[in-house]
């Protein structure tokens, strides 16, 4: 991994299960999810709180707005992320709960950015260095 990943890995990490909404800043940025100390997913947000709290940690029946939740569902063998996105496949309550529990066992870190453009560039630079297994291009 390169410089951008080393910088991301050096950011403070928080237990997702213990994370509170107010801890997440309302600004653009790039975030990384970790499982067992290894990065598994990276993404960018125009508003970190909205993206992390409302979309990825949301408990909506639909996984349409969270690529992380869809990719975890695929990783757990519940079906293809694209089928979930296209609403050809809907997870049942037990499957959604399993996805949520898996995500809650992760840690997360983020880098705040001054602008959306800066977040876009940083995410692209990080992905160019290495793509975590649950991140799709």
PDB file of N, CA and C in Angstrom, residues 26-100:
ATOM      1  N   UNK A  26     -19.877  16.548   9.950  1.00  0.00           N
ATOM      2  CA  UNK A  26     -20.746  16.899   8.825  1.00  0.00           C
ATOM      3  C   UNK A  26     -19.911  17.661   7.806  1.00  0.00           C
ATOM      4  N   UNK A  27     -19.070  16.944   7.104  1.00  0.00           N
ATOM      5  CA  UNK A  27     -18.218  17.570   6.085  1.00  0.00           C
ATOM      6  C   UNK A  27     -17.846  16.505   5.066  1.00  0.00           C
ATOM      7  N   UNK A  28     -17.288  16.929   3.942  1.00  0.00           N
ATOM      8  CA  UNK A  28     -16.808  15.945   2.971  1.00  0.00           C
ATOM      9  C   UNK A  28     -15.638  15.161   3.549  1.00  0.00           C
ATOM     10  N   UNK A  29     -15.435  13.970   3.018  1.00  0.00           N
ATOM     11  CA  UNK A  29     -14.299  13.187   3.471  1.00  0.00           C
ATOM     12  C   UNK A  29     -14.250  11.810   2.851  1.00  0.00           C
ATOM     13  N   UNK A  30     -13.246  11.068   3.267  1.00  0.00           N
ATOM     14  CA  UNK A  30     -13.041   9.690   2.829  1.00  0.00           C
ATOM     15  C   UNK A  30     -12.996   8.836   4.083  1.00  0.00           C
ATOM     16  N   UNK A  31     -13.621   7.677   4.023  1.00  0.00           N
ATOM     17  CA  UNK A  31     -13.691   6.798   5.184  1.00  0.00           C
ATOM     18  C   UNK A  31     -13.268   5.391   4.796  1.00  0.00           C
ATOM     19  N   UNK A  32     -12.754   4.651   5.766  1.00  0.00           N
ATOM     20  CA  UNK A  32     -12.365   3.263   5.543  1.00  0.00           C
ATOM     21  C   UNK A  32     -12.911   2.406   6.673  1.00  0.00           C
ATOM     22  N   UNK A  33     -13.482   1.277   6.303  1.00  0.00           N
ATOM     23  CA  UNK A  33     -13.982   0.281   7.257  1.00  0.00           C
ATOM     24  C   UNK A  33     -12.913  -0.787   7.392  1.00  0.00           C
ATOM     25  N   UNK A  34     -12.735  -1.269   8.607  1.00  0.00           N
ATOM     26  CA  UNK A  34     -11.733  -2.286   8.903  1.00  0.00           C
ATOM     27  C   UNK A  34     -12.395  -3.469   9.598  1.00  0.00           C
ATOM     28  N   UNK A  35     -11.910  -4.637   9.293  1.00  0.00           N
ATOM     29  CA  UNK A  35     -12.379  -5.865   9.949  1.00  0.00           C
ATOM     30  C   UNK A  35     -11.138  -6.640  10.356  1.00  0.00           C
ATOM     31  N   UNK A  36     -11.053  -6.974  11.629  1.00  0.00           N
ATOM     32  CA  UNK A  36      -9.871  -7.668  12.150  1.00  0.00           C
ATOM     33  C   UNK A  36      -8.588  -6.903  11.827  1.00  0.00           C
ATOM     34  N   UNK A  37      -8.665  -5.575  11.877  1.00  0.00           N
ATOM     35  CA  UNK A  37      -7.502  -4.723  11.663  1.00  0.00           C
ATOM     36  C   UNK A  37      -7.118  -4.476  10.213  1.00  0.00           C
ATOM     37  N   UNK A  38      -7.838  -5.089   9.279  1.00  0.00           N
ATOM     38  CA  UNK A  38      -7.508  -4.940   7.858  1.00  0.00           C
ATOM     39  C   UNK A  38      -8.583  -4.131   7.147  1.00  0.00           C
ATOM     40  N   UNK A  39      -8.172  -3.240   6.235  1.00  0.00           N
ATOM     41  CA  UNK A  39      -9.172  -2.464   5.497  1.00  0.00           C
ATOM     42  C   UNK A  39      -9.998  -3.371   4.588  1.00  0.00           C
ATOM     43  N   UNK A  40     -11.311  -3.152   4.620  1.00  0.00           N
ATOM     44  CA  UNK A  40     -12.200  -3.983   3.797  1.00  0.00           C
ATOM     45  C   UNK A  40     -13.021  -3.159   2.813  1.00  0.00           C
ATOM     46  N   UNK A  41     -13.124  -1.838   3.082  1.00  0.00           N
ATOM     47  CA  UNK A  41     -13.973  -0.999   2.233  1.00  0.00           C
ATOM     48  C   UNK A  41     -13.515   0.450   2.377  1.00  0.00           C
ATOM     49  N   UNK A  42     -13.525   1.174   1.275  1.00  0.00           N
ATOM     50  CA  UNK A  42     -13.222   2.605   1.300  1.00  0.00           C
ATOM     51  C   UNK A  42     -14.252   3.332   0.459  1.00  0.00           C
ATOM     52  N   UNK A  43     -14.602   4.525   0.902  1.00  0.00           N
ATOM     53  CA  UNK A  43     -15.563   5.316   0.151  1.00  0.00           C
ATOM     54  C   UNK A  43     -15.392   6.793   0.447  1.00  0.00           C
ATOM     55  N   UNK A  44     -16.103   7.615  -0.308  1.00  0.00           N
ATOM     56  CA  UNK A  44     -16.058   9.058  -0.081  1.00  0.00           C
ATOM     57  C   UNK A  44     -17.459   9.545   0.193  1.00  0.00           C
ATOM     58  N   UNK A  45     -17.521  10.691   0.834  1.00  0.00           N
ATOM     59  CA  UNK A  45     -18.826  11.250   1.178  1.00  0.00           C
ATOM     60  C   UNK A  45     -18.799  12.758   1.036  1.00  0.00           C
ATOM     61  N   UNK A  46     -19.899  13.309   0.563  1.00  0.00           N
ATOM     62  CA  UNK A  46     -20.066  14.761   0.579  1.00  0.00           C
ATOM     63  C   UNK A  46     -20.362  15.219   2.004  1.00  0.00           C
ATOM     64  N   UNK A  47     -20.963  14.324   2.788  1.00  0.00           N
ATOM     65  CA  UNK A  47     -21.290  14.565   4.197  1.00  0.00           C
ATOM     66  C   UNK A  47     -21.027  13.244   4.925  1.00  0.00           C
ATOM     67  N   UNK A  48     -19.933  13.184   5.668  1.00  0.00           N
ATOM     68  CA  UNK A  48     -19.543  11.934   6.323  1.00  0.00           C
ATOM     69  C   UNK A  48     -20.653  11.381   7.221  1.00  0.00           C
ATOM     70  N   UNK A  49     -21.285  12.236   7.998  1.00  0.00           N
ATOM     71  CA  UNK A  49     -22.319  11.756   8.918  1.00  0.00           C
ATOM     72  C   UNK A  49     -23.481  11.123   8.157  1.00  0.00           C
ATOM     73  N   UNK A  50     -23.939  11.812   7.122  1.00  0.00           N
ATOM     74  CA  UNK A  50     -25.071  11.291   6.361  1.00  0.00           C
ATOM     75  C   UNK A  50     -24.711   9.948   5.731  1.00  0.00           C
ATOM     76  N   UNK A  51     -23.535   9.859   5.146  1.00  0.00           N
ATOM     77  CA  UNK A  51     -23.136   8.635   4.450  1.00  0.00           C
ATOM     78  C   UNK A  51     -22.930   7.487   5.442  1.00  0.00           C
ATOM     79  N   UNK A  52     -22.132   7.720   6.466  1.00  0.00           N
ATOM     80  CA  UNK A  52     -21.799   6.639   7.395  1.00  0.00           C
ATOM     81  C   UNK A  52     -23.003   6.264   8.250  1.00  0.00           C
ATOM     82  N   UNK A  53     -23.611   7.256   8.884  1.00  0.00           N
ATOM     83  CA  UNK A  53     -24.677   6.971   9.849  1.00  0.00           C
ATOM     84  C   UNK A  53     -25.997   6.597   9.172  1.00  0.00           C
ATOM     85  N   UNK A  54     -26.412   7.410   8.223  1.00  0.00           N
ATOM     86  CA  UNK A  54     -27.738   7.202   7.640  1.00  0.00           C
ATOM     87  C   UNK A  54     -27.772   6.103   6.585  1.00  0.00           C
ATOM     88  N   UNK A  55     -26.727   5.997   5.805  1.00  0.00           N
ATOM     89  CA  UNK A  55     -26.741   5.023   4.708  1.00  0.00           C
ATOM     90  C   UNK A  55     -26.132   3.685   5.117  1.00  0.00           C
ATOM     91  N   UNK A  56     -24.877   3.717   5.569  1.00  0.00           N
ATOM     92  CA  UNK A  56     -24.201   2.449   5.858  1.00  0.00           C
ATOM     93  C   UNK A  56     -24.659   1.817   7.170  1.00  0.00           C
ATOM     94  N   UNK A  57     -24.999   2.636   8.147  1.00  0.00           N
ATOM     95  CA  UNK A  57     -25.477   2.083   9.420  1.00  0.00           C
ATOM     96  C   UNK A  57     -26.996   2.132   9.535  1.00  0.00           C
ATOM     97  N   UNK A  58     -27.644   2.612   8.506  1.00  0.00           N
ATOM     98  CA  UNK A  58     -29.100   2.662   8.511  1.00  0.00           C
ATOM     99  C   UNK A  58     -29.699   1.268   8.580  1.00  0.00           C
ATOM    100  N   UNK A  59     -30.924   1.195   9.005  1.00  0.00           N
ATOM    101  CA  UNK A  59     -31.580  -0.098   9.144  1.00  0.00           C
ATOM    102  C   UNK A  59     -32.742  -0.257   8.177  1.00  0.00           C
ATOM    103  N   UNK A  60     -32.674   0.478   7.086  1.00  0.00           N
ATOM    104  CA  UNK A  60     -33.718   0.407   6.080  1.00  0.00           C
ATOM    105  C   UNK A  60     -33.849  -1.017   5.533  1.00  0.00           C
ATOM    106  N   UNK A  61     -35.058  -1.380   5.168  1.00  0.00           N
ATOM    107  CA  UNK A  61     -35.299  -2.675   4.543  1.00  0.00           C
ATOM    108  C   UNK A  61     -34.544  -2.748   3.216  1.00  0.00           C
ATOM    109  N   UNK A  62     -34.457  -1.631   2.518  1.00  0.00           N
ATOM    110  CA  UNK A  62     -33.751  -1.561   1.240  1.00  0.00           C
ATOM    111  C   UNK A  62     -32.262  -1.301   1.475  1.00  0.00           C
ATOM    112  N   UNK A  63     -31.432  -2.041   0.778  1.00  0.00           N
ATOM    113  CA  UNK A  63     -29.989  -1.819   0.838  1.00  0.00           C
ATOM    114  C   UNK A  63     -29.529  -0.983  -0.355  1.00  0.00           C
ATOM    115  N   UNK A  64     -30.471  -0.430  -1.083  1.00  0.00           N
ATOM    116  CA  UNK A  64     -30.199   0.305  -2.317  1.00  0.00           C
ATOM    117  C   UNK A  64     -29.203   1.453  -2.128  1.00  0.00           C
ATOM    118  N   UNK A  65     -29.280   2.164  -1.013  1.00  0.00           N
ATOM    119  CA  UNK A  65     -28.458   3.364  -0.843  1.00  0.00           C
ATOM    120  C   UNK A  65     -27.103   3.102  -0.184  1.00  0.00           C
ATOM    121  N   UNK A  66     -26.757   1.854   0.076  1.00  0.00           N
ATOM    122  CA  UNK A  66     -25.476   1.555   0.719  1.00  0.00           C
ATOM    123  C   UNK A  66     -24.744   0.440  -0.013  1.00  0.00           C
ATOM    124  N   UNK A  67     -23.707   0.827  -0.755  1.00  0.00           N
ATOM    125  CA  UNK A  67     -22.905  -0.191  -1.432  1.00  0.00           C
ATOM    126  C   UNK A  67     -22.187  -1.069  -0.412  1.00  0.00           C
ATOM    127  N   UNK A  68     -21.812  -0.516   0.727  1.00  0.00           N
ATOM    128  CA  UNK A  68     -21.177  -1.334   1.762  1.00  0.00           C
ATOM    129  C   UNK A  68     -22.123  -2.453   2.201  1.00  0.00           C
ATOM    130  N   UNK A  69     -23.355  -2.130   2.528  1.00  0.00           N
ATOM    131  CA  UNK A  69     -24.308  -3.149   2.977  1.00  0.00           C
ATOM    132  C   UNK A  69     -24.547  -4.198   1.881  1.00  0.00           C
ATOM    133  N   UNK A  70     -24.675  -3.750   0.639  1.00  0.00           N
ATOM    134  CA  UNK A  70     -24.874  -4.703  -0.469  1.00  0.00           C
ATOM    135  C   UNK A  70     -23.661  -5.610  -0.638  1.00  0.00           C
ATOM    136  N   UNK A  71     -22.465  -5.021  -0.552  1.00  0.00           N
ATOM    137  CA  UNK A  71     -21.246  -5.806  -0.753  1.00  0.00           C
ATOM    138  C   UNK A  71     -21.018  -6.780   0.404  1.00  0.00           C
ATOM    139  N   UNK A  72     -21.375  -6.387   1.614  1.00  0.00           N
ATOM    140  CA  UNK A  72     -21.295  -7.311   2.753  1.00  0.00           C
ATOM    141  C   UNK A  72     -22.289  -8.454   2.546  1.00  0.00           C
ATOM    142  N   UNK A  73     -23.499  -8.130   2.110  1.00  0.00           N
ATOM    143  CA  UNK A  73     -24.496  -9.179   1.843  1.00  0.00           C
ATOM    144  C   UNK A  73     -23.962 -10.176   0.819  1.00  0.00           C
ATOM    145  N   UNK A  74     -23.338  -9.673  -0.238  1.00  0.00           N
ATOM    146  CA  UNK A  74     -22.750 -10.564  -1.237  1.00  0.00           C
ATOM    147  C   UNK A  74     -21.634 -11.394  -0.618  1.00  0.00           C
ATOM    148  N   UNK A  75     -20.770 -10.752   0.163  1.00  0.00           N
ATOM    149  CA  UNK A  75     -19.661 -11.437   0.837  1.00  0.00           C
ATOM    150  C   UNK A  75     -20.176 -12.566   1.733  1.00  0.00           C
ATOM    151  N   UNK A  76     -21.322 -12.354   2.371  1.00  0.00           N
ATOM    152  CA  UNK A  76     -21.905 -13.358   3.263  1.00  0.00           C
ATOM    153  C   UNK A  76     -22.699 -14.428   2.513  1.00  0.00           C
ATOM    154  N   UNK A  77     -22.778 -14.282   1.178  1.00  0.00           N
ATOM    155  CA  UNK A  77     -23.422 -15.304   0.360  1.00  0.00           C
ATOM    156  C   UNK A  77     -24.922 -15.160   0.186  1.00  0.00           C
ATOM    157  N   UNK A  78     -25.451 -13.966   0.452  1.00  0.00           N
ATOM    158  CA  UNK A  78     -26.890 -13.760   0.336  1.00  0.00           C
ATOM    159  C   UNK A  78     -27.346 -13.423  -1.077  1.00  0.00           C
ATOM    160  N   UNK A  79     -26.438 -13.142  -1.970  1.00  0.00           N
ATOM    161  CA  UNK A  79     -26.799 -12.817  -3.341  1.00  0.00           C
ATOM    162  C   UNK A  79     -25.894 -11.731  -3.889  1.00  0.00           C
ATOM    163  N   UNK A  80     -25.977 -11.504  -5.177  1.00  0.00           N
ATOM    164  CA  UNK A  80     -25.124 -10.526  -5.850  1.00  0.00           C
ATOM    165  C   UNK A  80     -25.515  -9.105  -5.462  1.00  0.00           C
ATOM    166  N   UNK A  81     -24.508  -8.299  -5.190  1.00  0.00           N
ATOM    167  CA  UNK A  81     -24.735  -6.897  -4.816  1.00  0.00           C
ATOM    168  C   UNK A  81     -25.550  -6.170  -5.878  1.00  0.00           C
ATOM    169  N   UNK A  82     -25.276  -6.447  -7.142  1.00  0.00           N
ATOM    170  CA  UNK A  82     -26.007  -5.777  -8.215  1.00  0.00           C
ATOM    171  C   UNK A  82     -27.485  -6.182  -8.221  1.00  0.00           C
ATOM    172  N   UNK A  83     -27.780  -7.434  -7.915  1.00  0.00           N
ATOM    173  CA  UNK A  83     -29.179  -7.866  -7.841  1.00  0.00           C
ATOM    174  C   UNK A  83     -29.905  -7.166  -6.697  1.00  0.00           C
ATOM    175  N   UNK A  84     -29.189  -6.935  -5.601  1.00  0.00           N
ATOM    176  CA  UNK A  84     -29.782  -6.210  -4.476  1.00  0.00           C
ATOM    177  C   UNK A  84     -30.015  -4.756  -4.882  1.00  0.00           C
ATOM    178  N   UNK A  85     -29.023  -4.159  -5.535  1.00  0.00           N
ATOM    179  CA  UNK A  85     -29.147  -2.765  -5.977  1.00  0.00           C
ATOM    180  C   UNK A  85     -30.320  -2.595  -6.943  1.00  0.00           C
ATOM    181  N   UNK A  86     -30.442  -3.501  -7.870  1.00  0.00           N
ATOM    182  CA  UNK A  86     -31.506  -3.425  -8.890  1.00  0.00           C
ATOM    183  C   UNK A  86     -32.856  -3.904  -8.353  1.00  0.00           C
ATOM    184  N   UNK A  87     -32.880  -4.295  -7.087  1.00  0.00           N
ATOM    185  CA  UNK A  87     -34.100  -4.742  -6.395  1.00  0.00           C
ATOM    186  C   UNK A  87     -34.682  -6.020  -6.992  1.00  0.00           C
ATOM    187  N   UNK A  88     -33.812  -6.821  -7.621  1.00  0.00           N
ATOM    188  CA  UNK A  88     -34.233  -8.148  -8.074  1.00  0.00           C
ATOM    189  C   UNK A  88     -34.173  -9.130  -6.908  1.00  0.00           C
ATOM    190  N   UNK A  89     -33.450  -8.745  -5.862  1.00  0.00           N
ATOM    191  CA  UNK A  89     -33.307  -9.573  -4.674  1.00  0.00           C
ATOM    192  C   UNK A  89     -33.502  -8.699  -3.446  1.00  0.00           C
ATOM    193  N   UNK A  90     -34.333  -9.140  -2.549  1.00  0.00           N
ATOM    194  CA  UNK A  90     -34.547  -8.436  -1.279  1.00  0.00           C
ATOM    195  C   UNK A  90     -34.173  -9.382  -0.147  1.00  0.00           C
ATOM    196  N   UNK A  91     -33.378  -8.876   0.756  1.00  0.00           N
ATOM    197  CA  UNK A  91     -32.978  -9.695   1.894  1.00  0.00           C
ATOM    198  C   UNK A  91     -34.105  -9.745   2.918  1.00  0.00           C
ATOM    199  N   UNK A  92     -34.220 -10.878   3.585  1.00  0.00           N
ATOM    200  CA  UNK A  92     -35.220 -10.968   4.644  1.00  0.00           C
ATOM    201  C   UNK A  92     -34.646 -10.354   5.933  1.00  0.00           C
ATOM    202  N   UNK A  93     -35.467 -10.282   6.951  1.00  0.00           N
ATOM    203  CA  UNK A  93     -35.069  -9.618   8.191  1.00  0.00           C
ATOM    204  C   UNK A  93     -33.836 -10.280   8.819  1.00  0.00           C
ATOM    205  N   UNK A  94     -33.786 -11.601   8.811  1.00  0.00           N
ATOM    206  CA  UNK A  94     -32.640 -12.309   9.403  1.00  0.00           C
ATOM    207  C   UNK A  94     -31.356 -12.008   8.632  1.00  0.00           C
ATOM    208  N   UNK A  95     -31.436 -11.961   7.314  1.00  0.00           N
ATOM    209  CA  UNK A  95     -30.259 -11.653   6.500  1.00  0.00           C
ATOM    210  C   UNK A  95     -29.794 -10.222   6.740  1.00  0.00           C
ATOM    211  N   UNK A  96     -30.736  -9.271   6.788  1.00  0.00           N
ATOM    212  CA  UNK A  96     -30.364  -7.876   7.054  1.00  0.00           C
ATOM    213  C   UNK A  96     -29.719  -7.744   8.427  1.00  0.00           C
ATOM    214  N   UNK A  97     -30.224  -8.465   9.389  1.00  0.00           N
ATOM    215  CA  UNK A  97     -29.660  -8.438  10.736  1.00  0.00           C
ATOM    216  C   UNK A  97     -28.237  -9.004  10.740  1.00  0.00           C
ATOM    217  N   UNK A  98     -28.009 -10.052   9.982  1.00  0.00           N
ATOM    218  CA  UNK A  98     -26.676 -10.645   9.877  1.00  0.00           C
ATOM    219  C   UNK A  98     -25.704  -9.654   9.240  1.00  0.00           C
ATOM    220  N   UNK A  99     -26.153  -8.970   8.190  1.00  0.00           N
ATOM    221  CA  UNK A  99     -25.323  -7.939   7.551  1.00  0.00           C
ATOM    222  C   UNK A  99     -24.991  -6.843   8.556  1.00  0.00           C
ATOM    223  N   UNK A 100     -25.983  -6.370   9.270  1.00  0.00           N
ATOM    224  CA  UNK A 100     -25.766  -5.302  10.257  1.00  0.00           C
ATOM    225  C   UNK A 100     -24.804  -5.753  11.353  1.00  0.00           C
TER     226      UNK A 100
END
